[in-house]
Amino acid sequence: MSTLTIAIISVFVLGYALIAMEGLTKINKAAIALLMFVFCWTLFMVDPAPFVQLMHPDFSGAGENVVAFANSLITEHLGDTATTLFFLMGAMTIVEIVDQNGGFNWVKNVMQSKTKRSLLWKIAFMTFFLSAILDNLTTSIVMIMILRKLIHDKHDRMIYASLVIIAANSGGAFSPIGDVTTIMLWNSGMITAGGVLSEIFIPSLVSMLIPAFLLSLSLKGNIQRDELANDLSGDHEVLEFNGMQRKIIFAIGVGGLCFVPVFHFFTDLPPFVGILLVLGILWTITEVFYHNLHKRRGDNVHFSKRVSTLLSRIDMSTILFFLGILMAVACLEEVGVLRELGSGLNIAFDGNHYAVTGIIGVLSSIVDNVPLVAGSMGMYPIQATGDMAVDGLFWQLLAYCAGVGGSMLIVGSAAGVVVMGLEKITFGWYMKRISWIAFVGYIAGILSYWVIRSFVFTTPL
């Protein structure tokens, strides 16, 4: 391992440690993530030739050509990262538009419960199944918006929000369209929709049920009804549109979110394109509504719910944090660290794929699961039979572990990063209170998968 590689790893580890200690340093995690991104790639560009030769052996250029190729790699990774960021910004804006027009009030009414524990179970199951239909990122945003209407106690809401992370990641793991990693494996032909739904559903459900039960033990008593009665957020501000217009906005917003996986399936365009399509349609419809309102009330009337105004509410610090983390991890990928780590795991555990995928799942809570899964797909080609066959043990466990494993740390998944930003949950609080609970559920899910593959589905469907 070269000196530059060690330096890049050291920068990443130091930056990660500072992010973990945000509560002590009082330095915003986004600032640290951006510095990680810049410093890692700066070290990479000190001498990019060895890294390019290692990871891209087909490239035969030298001198300035190597520098140009290295810059193109950065641009390529930035493009991949931007697809996630635009998806995030589009989804957050759509949810904000629907929420500010009272779209989720009916969900609030349906989910209202007398006791805190009954609400927890409603949150758990709704998040779990919604995540499989939409995706864990969008589902987390929607559920946090609902929680803000239901729970005003900060500590209780942090517990519910933590369960949202776990349930969203678990729900996304058993669906071929529920998580970026399952989409990657599905599109590459390594898993099938029927195989992952039939064999990963139970492990994913177990990985949600056990943490939900453990978290329910920390919630006691009834929900304060007087707080709910006084909660007018999202209700008193929907007077700009009438009831029919609000229903149209809700149908386009939520229906559009559900349509995004379908759009991706039929067009093969990245999911963020579908999100931007929905946002564009929703934006256009609301502008038509406002045009009619101006006709009745005059052009000088100011409306606070226009999409152009709501865009300013996007949490840019979360977006920049996501940018920094993903680009720093991309640098680790380009210096070959992730590939070597995967190969080392396979050798260390002598081909025990339960152990290999289990460790990959733990690692996915530390670094982004997308490059980990991508690296694994590149290291292990599809075979005709055995664990590496289509719907084989390795690929299905990889789908489960990479998705569910991200719940063990709050920065280990897109859902966790979003909830961290929206609810201001610190890394340390989550690690102390929630990480071990998520780990218990994660291990229980793997054990249930072993039972299924050993005694129920001894061969893939």
XYZ file of C-alpha atoms in Angstrom:
461
model
C 0.000 0.000 0.000
C 1.520 3.300 -1.111
C 2.104 6.348 1.072
C -0.548 8.286 -0.838
C -3.107 5.530 -0.283
C -2.386 5.528 3.444
C -2.695 9.328 3.497
C -6.082 9.208 1.739
C -7.368 6.555 4.144
C -6.075 8.623 7.089
C -7.913 11.730 5.868
C -11.122 9.734 5.495
C -10.809 8.159 8.951
C -9.993 11.528 10.565
C -12.885 13.216 8.814
C -15.245 10.435 9.782
C -14.131 10.702 13.397
C -14.801 14.457 13.391
C -18.272 13.851 11.943
C -18.913 11.337 14.696
C -17.830 13.924 17.294
C -19.961 16.743 15.882
C -21.679 17.119 19.243
C -18.307 17.821 20.890
C -16.578 19.880 18.205
C -19.713 21.914 17.295
C -18.471 21.904 13.691
C -21.200 21.206 11.146
C -20.785 17.754 9.620
C -21.294 19.182 6.119
C -18.151 21.301 6.453
C -16.082 18.280 7.499
C -17.520 16.139 4.690
C -16.634 18.756 2.089
C -13.073 18.965 3.428
C -12.822 15.155 3.301
C -13.919 15.237 -0.327
C -11.424 17.934 -1.347
C -8.435 16.622 0.617
C -8.885 13.009 -0.523
C -9.030 13.940 -4.189
C -6.200 16.469 -3.799
C -3.965 13.696 -2.487
C -5.162 11.475 -5.329
C -4.056 14.093 -7.888
C -0.541 14.345 -6.409
C 0.332 11.230 -8.415
C -2.745 9.703 -10.094
C -0.850 7.431 -12.491
C -0.451 4.401 -10.146
C -4.115 4.537 -9.190
C -5.258 4.826 -12.807
C -3.076 1.879 -13.822
C -4.429 -0.182 -10.922
C -8.144 0.472 -11.423
C -8.206 1.167 -15.184
C -5.597 -1.114 -16.794
C -7.041 -0.515 -20.279
C -5.938 3.128 -20.159
C -2.561 3.539 -21.856
C -1.956 7.297 -21.731
C 0.848 9.127 -19.931
C 1.710 12.583 -18.636
C -1.029 15.133 -19.209
C -3.312 12.403 -20.519
C -3.282 10.755 -17.097
C -4.216 14.034 -15.428
C -7.037 14.569 -17.913
C -8.280 11.019 -17.379
C -8.142 11.443 -13.595
C -10.190 14.628 -13.881
C -12.709 12.773 -16.014
C -13.010 10.175 -13.246
C -13.819 12.889 -10.732
C -16.422 14.322 -13.096
C -17.905 10.870 -13.649
C -18.227 10.236 -9.897
C -19.662 13.717 -9.431
C -22.284 12.888 -12.051
C -23.221 9.687 -10.225
C -23.403 11.596 -6.945
C -25.476 14.360 -8.513
C -28.152 11.853 -9.515
C -28.628 11.050 -5.839
C -28.568 14.702 -4.805
C -31.117 15.758 -7.426
C -33.322 12.834 -6.459
C -33.104 13.959 -2.849
C -33.843 17.612 -3.616
C -36.726 16.707 -5.926
C -38.291 14.310 -3.449
C -37.931 16.769 -0.565
C -39.559 19.525 -2.622
C -42.467 17.329 -3.736
C -43.134 16.196 -0.180
C -42.914 19.793 1.043
C -45.449 20.951 -1.578
C -47.894 18.191 -0.647
C -47.362 18.767 3.066
C -47.810 22.546 2.944
C -51.093 22.013 1.147
C -52.421 19.649 3.804
C -51.826 16.507 1.781
C -50.668 14.378 4.693
C -53.313 15.510 7.178
C -55.454 12.469 6.417
C -52.495 10.213 7.202
C -52.073 12.060 10.472
C -55.702 11.394 11.312
C -55.466 7.705 10.393
C -52.301 7.210 12.448
C -53.420 9.061 15.556
C -53.238 6.722 18.538
C -53.981 6.930 22.213
C -50.715 5.334 23.307
C -47.165 5.944 22.204
C -46.533 2.242 21.619
C -49.505 1.768 19.301
C -48.310 4.734 17.256
C -44.845 3.181 17.082
C -46.219 0.009 15.499
C -48.282 1.981 13.001
C -45.205 4.006 12.048
C -43.118 0.835 11.736
C -45.442 -1.047 9.384
C -46.395 1.943 7.256
C -42.725 2.872 6.770
C -41.748 -0.724 6.033
C -44.266 -1.302 3.259
C -44.174 2.225 1.847
C -40.398 1.943 1.483
C -40.792 -1.140 -0.692
C -43.166 0.707 -3.030
C -41.352 4.033 -3.180
C -37.811 3.977 -1.815
C -36.258 4.341 1.618
C -35.185 7.928 0.968
C -38.576 9.313 -0.082
C -40.389 7.249 2.552
C -38.209 8.664 5.314
C -38.986 12.230 4.248
C -42.733 11.522 4.166
C -42.774 9.797 7.571
C -40.758 12.535 9.279
C -43.239 15.121 7.969
C -46.072 13.057 9.472
C -44.228 12.593 12.776
C -43.823 16.341 13.125
C -47.599 16.639 13.065
C -48.116 13.843 15.590
C -45.313 14.118 18.144
C -44.039 17.333 19.707
C -41.788 15.861 22.396
C -38.271 15.999 20.943
C -36.956 12.875 22.696
C -39.924 10.720 21.705
C -39.769 11.945 18.128
C -36.084 11.008 17.934
C -37.014 7.443 18.910
C -39.758 7.315 16.287
C -37.423 8.855 13.706
C -34.784 6.209 14.464
C -37.367 3.502 13.868
C -38.225 5.183 10.557
C -34.587 4.724 9.486
C -34.578 1.038 10.433
C -37.995 0.270 8.927
C -37.256 2.196 5.718
C -33.974 0.356 5.129
C -35.535 -3.020 5.960
C -38.504 -2.377 3.673
C -36.276 -1.319 0.803
C -34.134 -4.462 1.042
C -36.816 -6.993 0.076
C -38.093 -5.058 -2.939
C -36.264 -4.923 -6.296
C -37.110 -1.203 -6.527
C -36.899 -0.292 -2.846
C -33.208 0.565 -2.632
C -30.452 1.680 -4.970
C -28.463 -1.493 -4.303
C -31.380 -3.846 -5.023
C -32.050 -1.931 -8.239
C -28.390 -2.404 -9.213
C -28.499 -6.140 -8.527
C -31.874 -6.551 -10.240
C -30.882 -4.615 -13.364
C -27.668 -6.641 -13.619
C -29.603 -9.912 -13.543
C -28.079 -11.149 -10.281
C -31.426 -11.311 -8.488
C -34.973 -11.641 -9.777
C -38.064 -9.875 -8.474
C -39.705 -13.155 -7.461
C -36.590 -14.481 -5.780
C -35.844 -11.447 -3.643
C -39.505 -10.916 -2.684
C -40.038 -14.530 -1.643
C -36.801 -15.107 0.232
C -35.768 -11.705 1.601
C -39.204 -10.538 2.796
C -39.151 -12.535 6.051
C -35.559 -11.586 7.005
C -36.336 -7.927 6.259
C -39.517 -8.099 8.332
C -37.625 -9.701 11.223
C -34.941 -6.985 11.029
C -37.712 -4.406 11.531
C -39.909 -6.196 14.099
C -37.197 -6.877 16.686
C -35.878 -3.273 16.806
C -39.474 -1.994 16.877
C -40.195 -4.198 19.897
C -37.022 -3.095 21.699
C -37.733 0.588 20.992
C -41.325 0.202 22.177
C -39.994 -0.653 25.628
C -38.623 2.891 25.931
C -41.997 4.486 25.169
C -44.621 4.594 27.872
C -47.877 6.416 28.427
C -50.375 8.156 26.224
C -49.936 10.824 23.579
C -50.930 14.252 24.835
C -54.224 15.031 23.131
C -54.079 18.741 23.917
C -50.907 19.053 21.823
C -52.594 17.360 18.887
C -55.643 19.550 19.263
C -53.468 22.652 19.085
C -51.436 21.358 16.153
C -52.475 23.457 13.194
C -49.228 23.172 11.244
C -50.045 22.428 7.657
C -53.770 23.043 8.268
C -54.169 26.779 8.716
C -51.915 27.404 5.720
C -53.868 25.462 3.105
C -56.374 28.238 2.459
C -54.626 29.263 -0.740
C -56.224 26.334 -2.589
C -59.681 24.816 -2.287
C -60.356 21.215 -1.339
C -60.387 19.857 -4.903
C -57.117 21.582 -5.777
C -55.456 20.171 -2.660
C -56.620 16.678 -3.595
C -55.167 17.125 -7.088
C -51.827 18.218 -5.595
C -51.824 15.221 -3.275
C -52.691 12.804 -6.090
C -49.985 14.167 -8.396
C -47.368 14.354 -5.636
C -47.839 10.967 -3.982
C -48.971 9.250 -7.166
C -45.947 10.689 -8.931
C -43.604 9.317 -6.274
C -45.147 5.883 -6.776
C -44.767 6.324 -10.543
C -41.015 7.009 -10.391
C -39.987 3.290 -10.208
C -42.362 2.531 -13.099
C -40.876 5.392 -15.128
C -37.391 4.056 -14.417
C -38.411 0.523 -15.423
C -39.867 1.518 -18.796
C -37.398 4.240 -19.801
C -34.162 2.971 -18.173
C -33.506 6.588 -17.210
C -32.044 7.274 -13.742
C -34.663 7.615 -10.974
C -33.865 11.309 -10.479
C -35.243 12.017 -13.978
C -38.593 10.627 -12.898
C -38.515 12.743 -9.739
C -37.810 15.885 -11.773
C -40.645 14.959 -14.149
C -43.074 14.749 -11.238
C -41.746 17.983 -9.746
C -42.091 19.762 -13.089
C -45.684 18.596 -13.515
C -46.588 19.497 -9.936
C -44.927 22.892 -10.261
C -46.798 23.620 -13.501
C -50.157 22.580 -12.012
C -49.694 24.794 -8.950
C -48.691 27.742 -11.134
C -51.929 27.305 -13.082
C -53.837 27.329 -9.795
C -52.026 30.486 -8.677
C -52.716 32.151 -12.031
C -56.429 31.638 -11.417
C -56.077 32.951 -7.859
C -54.368 36.101 -9.129
C -57.282 36.672 -11.497
C -59.655 36.689 -8.544
C -57.493 38.441 -5.913
C -55.229 40.668 -7.987
C -51.605 40.487 -9.072
C -50.309 42.217 -5.944
C -51.339 39.389 -3.604
C -48.378 37.352 -2.295
C -48.773 33.600 -1.899
C -46.320 31.919 0.465
C -46.737 28.374 -0.841
C -45.405 28.825 -4.352
C -42.842 26.206 -5.328
C -40.225 28.905 -5.932
C -40.629 29.898 -2.274
C -40.675 26.349 -0.920
C -37.380 25.586 -2.692
C -35.651 27.860 -0.189
C -36.661 25.457 2.602
C -34.453 22.641 1.298
C -31.784 21.779 3.851
C -28.673 22.540 1.817
C -26.333 21.492 4.614
C -27.691 17.936 4.312
C -27.244 18.048 0.537
C -23.639 19.218 0.870
C -22.935 16.617 3.547
C -24.194 13.939 1.184
C -22.013 15.369 -1.598
C -18.894 15.317 0.547
C -19.403 11.788 1.886
C -20.193 10.197 -1.473
C -17.288 11.877 -3.249
C -14.845 10.936 -0.486
C -15.984 7.312 -0.721
C -15.579 7.509 -4.511
C -11.938 8.414 -3.959
C -11.492 5.310 -1.775
C -12.992 3.307 -4.613
C -10.575 4.786 -7.171
C -7.483 3.993 -5.083
C -8.585 0.353 -4.867
C -9.257 0.233 -1.118
C -12.803 -1.088 -1.414
C -11.837 -3.772 -3.919
C -8.944 -4.975 -1.803
C -11.160 -4.983 1.258
C -13.697 -7.210 -0.468
C -11.035 -9.610 -1.727
C -9.467 -9.750 1.724
C -12.793 -10.609 3.308
C -13.333 -13.480 0.897
C -9.908 -14.909 1.680
C -10.143 -14.337 5.438
C -13.470 -16.141 5.756
C -12.564 -18.926 3.320
C -15.567 -18.380 1.047
C -18.136 -18.321 3.880
C -20.631 -16.044 2.167
C -22.726 -15.512 5.283
C -19.660 -14.033 6.950
C -18.519 -12.071 3.871
C -21.885 -10.459 3.178
C -22.415 -9.932 6.904
C -19.190 -7.940 7.144
C -20.099 -6.021 3.975
C -23.375 -5.094 5.667
C -21.524 -3.777 8.708
C -19.193 -1.814 6.433
C -22.195 -0.348 4.620
C -23.071 1.461 7.842
C -19.680 3.186 7.703
C -19.254 3.867 3.995
C -21.848 4.121 1.262
C -23.374 0.771 0.290
C -23.500 1.618 -3.426
C -19.722 1.392 -4.095
C -19.518 -1.644 -1.808
C -22.177 -3.464 -3.799
C -20.705 -2.237 -7.078
C -17.295 -3.536 -6.011
C -18.770 -6.888 -5.015
C -20.558 -7.166 -8.368
C -17.256 -6.584 -10.117
C -15.298 -9.048 -7.981
C -17.713 -11.949 -8.152
C -19.068 -12.837 -11.615
C -22.383 -14.660 -12.015
C -22.021 -18.437 -12.127
C -24.326 -21.110 -13.521
C -24.853 -22.808 -10.164
C -24.032 -22.350 -6.511
C -24.000 -19.293 -4.255
C -22.995 -17.005 -7.135
C -25.800 -18.097 -9.473
C -28.791 -15.881 -10.234
C -30.758 -15.595 -6.967
C -27.919 -17.431 -5.291
C -27.217 -17.097 -1.598
C -24.483 -14.502 -2.046
C -26.505 -12.048 -4.154
C -29.629 -12.249 -2.024
C -27.656 -11.859 1.189
C -25.798 -8.948 -0.384
C -29.130 -7.246 -1.153
C -30.282 -7.780 2.432
C -27.024 -6.949 4.206
C -26.157 -3.843 2.174
C -29.659 -2.429 2.700
C -30.371 -3.347 6.320
C -26.765 -2.961 7.503
C -26.906 0.757 6.803
C -29.230 1.204 9.791
C -26.471 0.485 12.305
C -25.071 4.014 12.008
C -27.123 7.081 11.217
C -24.792 8.056 8.356
C -24.881 4.541 6.907
C -27.833 5.085 4.578
C -29.570 7.788 2.588
C -32.562 7.454 4.931
C -30.329 7.992 7.955
C -28.602 11.034 6.477
C -31.940 12.654 5.620
C -33.457 11.977 9.042
C -30.242 13.196 10.681
C -30.604 16.488 8.863
C -34.357 16.903 9.326
C -34.513 15.976 13.003
C -31.003 17.128 14.021
C -30.165 13.747 15.537
C -26.499 13.563 16.486
C -24.212 10.733 15.470
C -23.326 10.004 19.087
C -26.927 9.811 20.337
C -27.885 7.354 17.599
C -24.798 5.219 18.106
C -25.360 5.023 21.870
C -29.127 4.392 21.839
C -29.991 2.795 18.479
C -26.966 1.121 16.847
C -27.019 -1.992 19.029
C -30.770 -2.376 18.502
C -30.360 -2.187 14.720
C -27.493 -4.699 14.945
C -29.646 -7.208 16.838
C -32.332 -6.970 14.173
C -29.698 -7.267 11.428
C -28.259 -10.502 12.859
C -31.735 -11.933 13.504
C -32.628 -11.327 9.856
C -29.517 -13.187 8.668
C -30.383 -16.128 10.936
C -33.938 -16.220 9.597
C -32.547 -16.227 6.041
C -30.346 -19.201 6.966
C -33.415 -21.057 8.205
C -35.318 -20.244 5.001
C -32.498 -21.329 2.683
C -31.697 -24.440 4.727
C -35.197 -25.779 5.324
C -37.756 -23.941 3.141
C -36.283 -22.774 -0.181
C -33.305 -25.103 -0.533
C -33.039 -23.990 -4.168
C -33.915 -20.554 -5.585
C -37.408 -20.110 -6.991
